């Protein structure tokens, strides 16, 4: 008897975990993604600023120890009644005819984990001129852009006013990602860059723009006010209640303030549903906020028609692109991984000959809340309270954030290399001459 075929769409936190731990003796597993690696997103800002090498912030999907099939492709559509996935090879600017031939794939079980894309809110110019922070190629582009700007500002023909414009780093988005990128860049500016670029490093300045009334809105008032005060003390401009009207190659245009020149613009404002999710008409989706595929507490996908409790028995969804009806959870790596662990347990505990998940034997998914931690620079951090325990700040919060960064990687080899790199950085400084 042939093994049931599980197809995973997406190679983010959820999809990659499933590919790693679903039993290859019970199932034939295929993962489809346009990217051949899975990024450890909490490590991208650190890698961009030279805390460790880029390869430590991602993991290849293909591995000798990972017994799954990988297809580098995008999904154009899915026929749920016939269990057919319509795919297109994902190779940019490739004229080889084989990369332009679509193909279909049949599945027995389908797991939707396509993730999300950056939300530009339709702001003109963002896609053409802003940098994002979703994968390692984004982190590499950030590092290259920063050092190109420093070299331009160092030219003898560059006047002081232009240095000030070139070395303005504008970060749009005051959530944890935006603040942590700010923190890492600010640390770099006040440490290594003052030695490497003593003439122009004083011109480097950072601004955070957010439409909300304060940054780090998921934290309690005391903590986000603490973070704001610490950033301002280090001369980071925190511009809240701010709306960006448009962006061009050299400036962003702020409502009520007009043109603001920048050298590097980073856009980290949140998520938007992928075209795949938007084009799914056979599944129920959320109607407010971020469009997400809706599931029951066993992560089975609801049908768009029929009774409100009717699900596609062999289709599951998790990660940023999915949410549980009546138990909405945030779009974080922690939520994605916990859901993936749940599904791995459900699948691996079943016998090969069982053909349906119509009546799940497992208990429904429950989320184990973890402390929310953010780095705010200068070896300082904030940790959100939980239950009766209040949140806290300071070096212990920073150490908790750093140790958490190490544990996000699944490879002990990578964990050891990251720790050794931190020790070398502490003793000798970052090897930014190689950036």
Tab-separated table of C-alpha atoms in Angstrom:
chain	number	residue	atom	x	y	z
A	1	UNK	CA	0.000	0.000	0.000
A	2	UNK	CA	1.381	3.397	-0.979
A	3	UNK	CA	1.877	6.003	1.703
A	4	UNK	CA	-0.558	8.953	1.897
A	5	UNK	CA	0.818	12.109	0.270
A	6	UNK	CA	1.002	15.274	2.389
A	7	UNK	CA	1.630	18.483	0.473
A	8	UNK	CA	2.797	21.574	2.360
A	9	UNK	CA	2.437	24.994	0.767
A	10	UNK	CA	5.010	27.423	2.162
A	11	UNK	CA	8.457	27.144	3.749
A	12	UNK	CA	8.111	29.601	6.622
A	13	UNK	CA	8.103	28.744	10.311
A	14	UNK	CA	5.106	26.410	10.093
A	15	UNK	CA	5.841	24.749	6.757
A	16	UNK	CA	9.503	24.162	7.528
A	17	UNK	CA	8.754	22.624	10.940
A	18	UNK	CA	6.224	20.262	9.362
A	19	UNK	CA	8.702	19.204	6.677
A	20	UNK	CA	11.259	18.535	9.392
A	21	UNK	CA	9.120	16.407	11.698
A	22	UNK	CA	6.341	14.667	9.754
A	23	UNK	CA	7.136	10.954	9.712
A	24	UNK	CA	8.687	9.860	6.382
A	25	UNK	CA	7.816	6.245	7.218
A	26	UNK	CA	4.098	7.070	7.371
A	27	UNK	CA	3.810	9.729	4.665
A	28	UNK	CA	5.272	10.980	1.425
A	29	UNK	CA	5.862	14.680	2.097
A	30	UNK	CA	6.189	17.408	-0.536
A	31	UNK	CA	6.863	21.060	0.262
A	32	UNK	CA	6.198	23.720	-2.380
A	33	UNK	CA	7.745	27.173	-2.061
A	34	UNK	CA	9.301	29.836	-4.311
A	35	UNK	CA	12.251	29.997	-1.891
A	36	UNK	CA	14.731	27.153	-1.354
A	37	UNK	CA	15.542	28.285	2.191
A	38	UNK	CA	13.555	29.071	5.327
A	39	UNK	CA	14.508	32.287	7.126
A	40	UNK	CA	14.812	32.673	10.887
A	41	UNK	CA	13.112	36.063	10.811
A	42	UNK	CA	14.020	37.132	14.398
A	43	UNK	CA	17.696	36.880	13.383
A	44	UNK	CA	17.566	38.931	10.178
A	45	UNK	CA	18.188	42.362	11.728
A	46	UNK	CA	21.147	40.999	13.688
A	47	UNK	CA	22.620	39.414	10.566
A	48	UNK	CA	22.114	42.626	8.574
A	49	UNK	CA	24.132	44.522	11.196
A	50	UNK	CA	26.977	42.032	11.333
A	51	UNK	CA	26.357	40.115	14.552
A	52	UNK	CA	26.860	36.885	12.624
A	53	UNK	CA	27.038	35.518	9.097
A	54	UNK	CA	23.958	35.494	6.892
A	55	UNK	CA	23.896	31.731	6.465
A	56	UNK	CA	23.092	31.377	10.177
A	57	UNK	CA	19.807	33.247	9.666
A	58	UNK	CA	18.341	30.681	7.287
A	59	UNK	CA	18.106	26.952	6.752
A	60	UNK	CA	18.065	25.118	3.397
A	61	UNK	CA	14.917	23.087	2.767
A	62	UNK	CA	16.889	20.338	1.068
A	63	UNK	CA	18.917	18.331	3.570
A	64	UNK	CA	20.273	14.808	3.916
A	65	UNK	CA	18.389	14.469	7.187
A	66	UNK	CA	15.100	15.900	5.869
A	67	UNK	CA	13.226	13.194	3.965
A	68	UNK	CA	10.875	15.327	1.923
A	69	UNK	CA	10.452	16.356	-1.692
A	70	UNK	CA	10.937	20.039	-2.513
A	71	UNK	CA	9.492	21.879	-5.524
A	72	UNK	CA	10.594	25.450	-6.232
A	73	UNK	CA	7.299	26.791	-7.475
A	74	UNK	CA	4.368	29.070	-6.764
A	75	UNK	CA	0.751	27.973	-6.478
A	76	UNK	CA	-1.545	29.497	-9.082
A	77	UNK	CA	-4.747	27.863	-7.805
A	78	UNK	CA	-6.114	24.896	-5.862
A	79	UNK	CA	-9.078	22.655	-6.697
A	80	UNK	CA	-10.207	21.373	-3.319
A	81	UNK	CA	-12.949	19.025	-4.647
A	82	UNK	CA	-10.455	17.192	-6.902
A	83	UNK	CA	-7.466	17.579	-4.542
A	84	UNK	CA	-5.387	19.178	-7.285
A	85	UNK	CA	-2.766	21.910	-6.918
A	86	UNK	CA	-1.920	23.983	-9.990
A	87	UNK	CA	1.703	25.166	-9.887
A	88	UNK	CA	4.149	27.320	-11.836
A	89	UNK	CA	7.965	27.066	-11.544
A	90	UNK	CA	9.455	29.999	-9.593
A	91	UNK	CA	12.568	31.156	-11.437
A	92	UNK	CA	12.984	34.892	-12.015
A	93	UNK	CA	14.137	36.070	-15.449
A	94	UNK	CA	14.788	32.528	-16.660
A	95	UNK	CA	14.109	31.980	-20.361
A	96	UNK	CA	14.544	28.209	-20.269
A	97	UNK	CA	11.262	26.745	-21.599
A	98	UNK	CA	11.135	24.203	-18.755
A	99	UNK	CA	10.730	27.000	-16.202
A	100	UNK	CA	7.645	28.257	-18.036
A	101	UNK	CA	5.760	24.977	-18.014
A	102	UNK	CA	3.025	24.788	-15.356
A	103	UNK	CA	2.264	21.472	-13.682
A	104	UNK	CA	-0.356	19.889	-11.431
A	105	UNK	CA	0.098	17.954	-8.221
A	106	UNK	CA	-2.354	15.645	-6.451
A	107	UNK	CA	-2.533	15.402	-2.662
A	108	UNK	CA	-4.148	13.244	-0.008
A	109	UNK	CA	-3.676	15.865	2.699
A	110	UNK	CA	-2.988	19.537	2.103
A	111	UNK	CA	-1.428	21.915	4.633
A	112	UNK	CA	-1.697	25.607	3.791
A	113	UNK	CA	1.102	27.740	5.247
A	114	UNK	CA	1.827	30.336	2.534
A	115	UNK	CA	2.571	33.150	4.973
A	116	UNK	CA	1.975	36.796	4.137
A	117	UNK	CA	3.611	39.609	2.183
A	118	UNK	CA	4.543	43.128	3.369
A	119	UNK	CA	1.616	45.530	3.547
A	120	UNK	CA	2.374	48.808	1.788
A	121	UNK	CA	-1.195	50.093	2.302
A	122	UNK	CA	-1.121	51.194	-1.305
A	123	UNK	CA	1.447	53.904	-0.594
A	124	UNK	CA	2.872	55.063	-3.945
A	125	UNK	CA	6.564	54.306	-4.462
A	126	UNK	CA	7.090	51.865	-1.589
A	127	UNK	CA	7.538	48.727	-3.697
A	128	UNK	CA	10.048	50.525	-5.924
A	129	UNK	CA	12.183	52.252	-3.305
A	130	UNK	CA	11.806	50.650	0.146
A	131	UNK	CA	13.678	47.731	1.692
A	132	UNK	CA	11.830	45.027	3.610
A	133	UNK	CA	12.929	42.443	6.171
A	134	UNK	CA	11.327	39.113	5.298
A	135	UNK	CA	14.278	36.952	4.241
A	136	UNK	CA	18.062	36.817	4.077
A	137	UNK	CA	18.223	38.536	0.691
A	138	UNK	CA	16.454	41.514	2.334
A	139	UNK	CA	19.027	41.533	5.146
A	140	UNK	CA	21.872	41.413	2.613
A	141	UNK	CA	20.350	44.290	0.643
A	142	UNK	CA	20.063	46.333	3.865
A	143	UNK	CA	23.713	45.803	4.745
A	144	UNK	CA	24.906	46.632	1.234
A	145	UNK	CA	22.754	49.756	1.054
A	146	UNK	CA	24.006	51.037	4.425
A	147	UNK	CA	27.683	50.684	3.551
A	148	UNK	CA	27.202	52.113	0.077
A	149	UNK	CA	25.712	55.198	1.720
A	150	UNK	CA	28.613	55.468	4.154
A	151	UNK	CA	31.090	55.279	1.285
A	152	UNK	CA	29.197	57.929	-0.715
A	153	UNK	CA	29.106	60.230	2.296
A	154	UNK	CA	32.875	59.749	2.713
A	155	UNK	CA	33.697	61.146	-0.718
A	156	UNK	CA	35.452	64.538	-0.639
A	157	UNK	CA	32.857	65.915	-3.073
A	158	UNK	CA	29.950	65.235	-0.692
A	159	UNK	CA	28.910	68.411	1.205
A	160	UNK	CA	27.695	68.224	4.835
A	161	UNK	CA	24.041	68.808	3.930
A	162	UNK	CA	24.105	65.891	1.527
A	163	UNK	CA	25.878	63.682	4.087
A	164	UNK	CA	22.993	64.389	6.469
A	165	UNK	CA	20.455	63.351	3.842
A	166	UNK	CA	22.307	60.229	2.730
A	167	UNK	CA	22.761	58.989	6.285
A	168	UNK	CA	19.149	59.394	7.333
A	169	UNK	CA	17.692	55.908	7.886
A	170	UNK	CA	13.894	56.047	7.809
A	171	UNK	CA	12.073	53.071	9.316
A	172	UNK	CA	8.320	52.921	8.752
A	173	UNK	CA	6.676	50.676	11.317
A	174	UNK	CA	6.938	50.916	15.094
A	175	UNK	CA	6.244	47.307	15.974
A	176	UNK	CA	8.817	44.851	17.373
A	177	UNK	CA	10.498	44.340	13.978
A	178	UNK	CA	10.919	48.066	13.306
A	179	UNK	CA	12.191	48.767	16.818
A	180	UNK	CA	14.647	45.860	16.772
A	181	UNK	CA	16.050	46.930	13.393
A	182	UNK	CA	16.431	50.436	14.814
A	183	UNK	CA	18.173	49.060	17.895
A	184	UNK	CA	20.685	46.992	15.916
A	185	UNK	CA	21.465	49.849	13.500
A	186	UNK	CA	21.849	52.324	16.357
A	187	UNK	CA	24.253	49.977	18.165
A	188	UNK	CA	26.293	49.614	14.991
A	189	UNK	CA	26.351	53.376	14.446
A	190	UNK	CA	27.605	54.146	17.963
A	191	UNK	CA	30.211	51.399	18.110
A	192	UNK	CA	31.925	49.972	15.038
A	193	UNK	CA	31.001	52.736	12.602
A	194	UNK	CA	32.630	55.431	14.733
A	195	UNK	CA	35.949	53.609	14.238
A	196	UNK	CA	35.538	52.731	10.573
A	197	UNK	CA	33.903	55.977	9.441
A	198	UNK	CA	34.941	58.616	12.013
A	199	UNK	CA	34.308	61.522	9.627
A	200	UNK	CA	30.758	60.601	8.632
A	201	UNK	CA	29.383	58.377	11.410
A	202	UNK	CA	28.165	61.433	13.399
A	203	UNK	CA	25.860	62.273	10.483
A	204	UNK	CA	24.005	58.940	10.700
A	205	UNK	CA	20.568	59.344	12.271
A	206	UNK	CA	17.489	57.130	12.491
A	207	UNK	CA	13.769	57.952	12.441
A	208	UNK	CA	10.853	55.622	13.223
A	209	UNK	CA	7.494	56.509	11.663
A	210	UNK	CA	4.233	54.934	12.779
A	211	UNK	CA	0.597	55.822	12.200
A	212	UNK	CA	-0.285	54.622	15.724
A	213	UNK	CA	-0.132	56.933	18.756
A	214	UNK	CA	2.855	55.035	20.172
A	215	UNK	CA	5.401	52.388	19.190
A	216	UNK	CA	5.291	48.772	20.408
A	217	UNK	CA	1.530	48.806	20.767
A	218	UNK	CA	1.372	45.166	21.928
A	219	UNK	CA	3.102	46.092	25.189
A	220	UNK	CA	1.616	47.670	28.269
A	221	UNK	CA	1.854	51.447	28.594
A	222	UNK	CA	4.756	51.486	31.038
A	223	UNK	CA	6.905	49.396	28.709
A	224	UNK	CA	6.230	51.166	25.426
A	225	UNK	CA	6.761	54.526	27.137
A	226	UNK	CA	10.069	53.227	28.532
A	227	UNK	CA	11.155	52.084	25.067
A	228	UNK	CA	10.183	55.431	23.533
A	229	UNK	CA	12.110	57.370	26.168
A	230	UNK	CA	15.237	55.242	25.759
A	231	UNK	CA	15.236	55.569	21.982
A	232	UNK	CA	14.755	59.335	22.135
A	233	UNK	CA	17.581	59.576	24.667
A	234	UNK	CA	19.858	57.952	22.070
A	235	UNK	CA	18.716	60.569	19.512
A	236	UNK	CA	16.368	58.301	17.553
A	237	UNK	CA	13.475	60.371	16.217
A	238	UNK	CA	10.219	58.611	17.132
A	239	UNK	CA	7.506	60.027	14.866
A	240	UNK	CA	4.128	58.588	15.896
A	241	UNK	CA	0.666	59.631	14.628
A	242	UNK	CA	2.400	59.984	11.271
A	243	UNK	CA	1.049	59.062	7.855
A	244	UNK	CA	3.311	58.530	4.843
A	245	UNK	CA	1.617	59.852	1.707
A	246	UNK	CA	4.117	58.680	-0.920
A	247	UNK	CA	7.743	57.711	-1.454
A	248	UNK	CA	10.266	58.480	-4.177
A	249	UNK	CA	13.904	57.510	-4.672
A	250	UNK	CA	15.292	60.150	-2.317
A	251	UNK	CA	12.492	61.199	0.030
A	252	UNK	CA	9.313	60.223	1.763
A	253	UNK	CA	6.395	62.629	2.009
A	254	UNK	CA	4.847	62.930	5.445
A	255	UNK	CA	1.360	64.287	5.939
A	256	UNK	CA	1.621	67.735	7.534
A	257	UNK	CA	5.433	67.867	7.200
A	258	UNK	CA	6.087	67.522	3.498
A	259	UNK	CA	9.265	66.154	1.949
A	260	UNK	CA	11.739	64.309	4.210
A	261	UNK	CA	14.980	63.185	2.471
A	262	UNK	CA	16.392	59.767	3.327
A	263	UNK	CA	19.264	57.536	2.283
A	264	UNK	CA	17.708	54.199	3.237
A	265	UNK	CA	14.014	53.481	3.722
A	266	UNK	CA	12.868	50.324	5.516
A	267	UNK	CA	9.196	49.354	5.416
A	268	UNK	CA	8.124	47.036	8.256
A	269	UNK	CA	4.502	47.990	8.820
A	270	UNK	CA	2.788	44.623	8.928
A	271	UNK	CA	1.320	41.902	6.763
A	272	UNK	CA	-1.004	41.501	3.810
A	273	UNK	CA	-2.555	38.317	2.428
A	274	UNK	CA	-0.872	36.679	-0.562
A	275	UNK	CA	-2.579	36.482	-3.947
A	276	UNK	CA	-3.102	32.753	-3.346
A	277	UNK	CA	-5.166	33.391	-0.219
A	278	UNK	CA	-7.091	36.245	-1.819
A	279	UNK	CA	-7.974	34.034	-4.810
A	280	UNK	CA	-9.239	31.080	-2.751
A	281	UNK	CA	-13.020	30.978	-3.142
A	282	UNK	CA	-13.759	27.551	-1.643
A	283	UNK	CA	-12.543	28.382	1.864
A	284	UNK	CA	-13.908	30.716	4.507
A	285	UNK	CA	-11.783	33.780	5.250
A	286	UNK	CA	-11.770	36.553	7.827
A	287	UNK	CA	-13.673	39.683	6.847
A	288	UNK	CA	-11.935	42.321	8.982
A	289	UNK	CA	-8.281	43.317	9.122
A	290	UNK	CA	-5.741	40.914	7.669
A	291	UNK	CA	-7.465	38.397	5.366
A	292	UNK	CA	-6.729	34.923	6.754
A	293	UNK	CA	-8.013	31.409	6.076
A	294	UNK	CA	-10.308	30.338	8.920
A	295	UNK	CA	-9.989	26.984	10.655
A	296	UNK	CA	-11.566	25.096	13.529
A	297	UNK	CA	-9.605	24.270	16.671
A	298	UNK	CA	-8.143	21.198	14.961
A	299	UNK	CA	-6.747	23.522	12.233
A	300	UNK	CA	-9.090	22.094	9.574
A	301	UNK	CA	-10.146	24.640	6.954
A	302	UNK	CA	-13.771	25.738	6.825
A	303	UNK	CA	-15.629	25.567	3.530
A	304	UNK	CA	-16.990	28.822	2.142
A	305	UNK	CA	-20.352	27.219	1.372
A	306	UNK	CA	-22.577	24.778	3.234
A	307	UNK	CA	-23.150	24.841	6.973
A	308	UNK	CA	-20.971	27.116	9.065
A	309	UNK	CA	-19.286	24.095	10.692
A	310	UNK	CA	-18.484	22.246	7.457
A	311	UNK	CA	-14.768	21.742	6.833
A	312	UNK	CA	-12.493	20.294	4.188
A	313	UNK	CA	-11.536	17.152	6.128
A	314	UNK	CA	-8.129	16.741	4.495
A	315	UNK	CA	-7.099	20.412	4.345
A	316	UNK	CA	-5.361	22.228	7.202
A	317	UNK	CA	-4.042	25.774	7.556
A	318	UNK	CA	-1.645	27.503	9.939
A	319	UNK	CA	0.960	30.251	10.107
A	320	UNK	CA	0.332	33.932	9.409
A	321	UNK	CA	-2.170	33.124	6.653
A	322	UNK	CA	-4.563	31.247	8.963
A	323	UNK	CA	-6.570	31.892	12.103
A	324	UNK	CA	-8.873	29.905	14.383
A	325	UNK	CA	-12.532	30.913	14.558
A	326	UNK	CA	-13.289	32.087	18.083
A	327	UNK	CA	-9.641	31.931	19.170
A	328	UNK	CA	-7.771	34.497	17.093
A	329	UNK	CA	-4.011	34.579	17.572
A	330	UNK	CA	-1.304	37.028	16.399
A	331	UNK	CA	0.897	36.483	13.359
A	332	UNK	CA	4.061	35.451	15.182
A	333	UNK	CA	6.668	32.733	14.753
A	334	UNK	CA	5.748	31.294	18.147
A	335	UNK	CA	2.110	30.763	17.155
A	336	UNK	CA	3.123	29.204	13.822
A	337	UNK	CA	5.551	26.759	15.437
A	338	UNK	CA	3.115	25.707	18.170
A	339	UNK	CA	0.424	24.980	15.571
A	340	UNK	CA	2.948	23.042	13.497
A	341	UNK	CA	3.922	20.952	16.533
A	342	UNK	CA	0.248	20.218	17.114
A	343	UNK	CA	-0.277	19.018	13.528
A	344	UNK	CA	2.869	16.897	13.603
A	345	UNK	CA	1.535	15.187	16.712
A	346	UNK	CA	-1.847	14.585	15.072
A	347	UNK	CA	-0.420	13.139	11.864
A	348	UNK	CA	2.387	11.088	13.368
A	349	UNK	CA	0.117	9.492	15.981
A	350	UNK	CA	-2.204	8.077	13.279
A	351	UNK	CA	-1.767	4.805	11.495
A	352	UNK	CA	-0.937	4.796	7.812
A	353	UNK	CA	-4.163	3.015	6.846
A	354	UNK	CA	-6.454	5.641	8.401
A	355	UNK	CA	-7.816	7.677	5.522
A	356	UNK	CA	-9.769	10.524	7.079
A	357	UNK	CA	-9.379	13.205	9.691
A	358	UNK	CA	-13.138	13.787	9.707
A	359	UNK	CA	-13.392	13.140	13.466
A	360	UNK	CA	-10.013	14.075	14.963
A	361	UNK	CA	-8.823	11.846	17.757
A	362	UNK	CA	-6.503	14.510	19.124
A	363	UNK	CA	-7.488	17.194	21.584
A	364	UNK	CA	-8.033	20.619	19.980
A	365	UNK	CA	-5.116	23.004	19.644
A	366	UNK	CA	-4.407	25.268	22.594
A	367	UNK	CA	-1.841	28.035	22.547
A	368	UNK	CA	0.705	28.245	25.347
A	369	UNK	CA	1.361	31.961	25.694
A	370	UNK	CA	5.001	32.996	25.916
A	371	UNK	CA	6.531	36.252	27.093
A	372	UNK	CA	6.760	38.924	24.399
A	373	UNK	CA	10.340	40.228	24.276
A	374	UNK	CA	11.885	43.076	22.270
A	375	UNK	CA	15.362	44.573	22.030
A	376	UNK	CA	15.519	48.373	22.146
A	377	UNK	CA	19.279	48.895	21.793
A	378	UNK	CA	22.296	49.569	23.982
A	379	UNK	CA	21.929	46.164	25.693
A	380	UNK	CA	18.469	47.066	26.922
A	381	UNK	CA	15.153	45.334	26.330
A	382	UNK	CA	11.562	44.970	27.448
A	383	UNK	CA	9.579	41.863	28.387
A	384	UNK	CA	5.780	41.975	28.559
A	385	UNK	CA	4.101	40.841	31.746
A	386	UNK	CA	1.869	37.801	31.872
A	387	UNK	CA	-0.951	37.119	34.288
A	388	UNK	CA	-0.257	38.810	37.626
A	389	UNK	CA	3.403	39.313	36.849
A	390	UNK	CA	4.419	42.737	35.607
A	391	UNK	CA	6.750	43.234	32.674
A	392	UNK	CA	10.352	44.289	33.167
A	393	UNK	CA	13.183	46.076	31.396
A	394	UNK	CA	16.958	46.334	31.347
A	395	UNK	CA	19.905	44.062	30.689
A	396	UNK	CA	18.134	40.920	31.875
A	397	UNK	CA	15.454	41.540	29.243
A	398	UNK	CA	18.171	42.001	26.623
A	399	UNK	CA	19.840	38.728	27.671
A	400	UNK	CA	16.475	36.955	27.460
A	401	UNK	CA	16.026	38.309	23.937
A	402	UNK	CA	19.541	37.283	22.887
A	403	UNK	CA	19.178	33.763	24.306
A	404	UNK	CA	15.818	33.459	22.580
A	405	UNK	CA	17.504	34.384	19.307
A	406	UNK	CA	19.864	31.442	19.685
A	407	UNK	CA	17.069	28.993	20.428
A	408	UNK	CA	15.081	29.969	17.325
A	409	UNK	CA	17.612	28.079	15.196
A	410	UNK	CA	16.904	24.343	15.009
A	411	UNK	CA	20.503	23.308	14.358
A	412	UNK	CA	22.844	22.820	17.310
A	413	UNK	CA	25.709	23.530	14.953
A	414	UNK	CA	24.250	26.960	14.139
A	415	UNK	CA	23.574	27.675	17.806
A	416	UNK	CA	27.181	26.949	18.716
A	417	UNK	CA	28.501	29.060	15.818
A	418	UNK	CA	26.264	31.996	16.822
A	419	UNK	CA	27.474	31.809	20.430
A	420	UNK	CA	31.103	31.638	19.336
A	421	UNK	CA	30.560	34.584	16.984
A	422	UNK	CA	29.089	36.659	19.813
A	423	UNK	CA	32.116	35.877	21.963
A	424	UNK	CA	34.495	36.872	19.151
A	425	UNK	CA	32.487	40.072	18.556
A	426	UNK	CA	32.710	40.917	22.258
A	427	UNK	CA	36.482	40.359	22.319
A	428	UNK	CA	37.504	41.732	18.920
A	429	UNK	CA	34.455	43.645	17.641
A	430	UNK	CA	32.362	42.830	14.603
A	431	UNK	CA	34.119	41.944	11.372
A	432	UNK	CA	32.334	44.738	9.549
A	433	UNK	CA	35.309	45.302	7.258
A	434	UNK	CA	34.058	42.198	5.437
A	435	UNK	CA	30.521	43.528	4.949
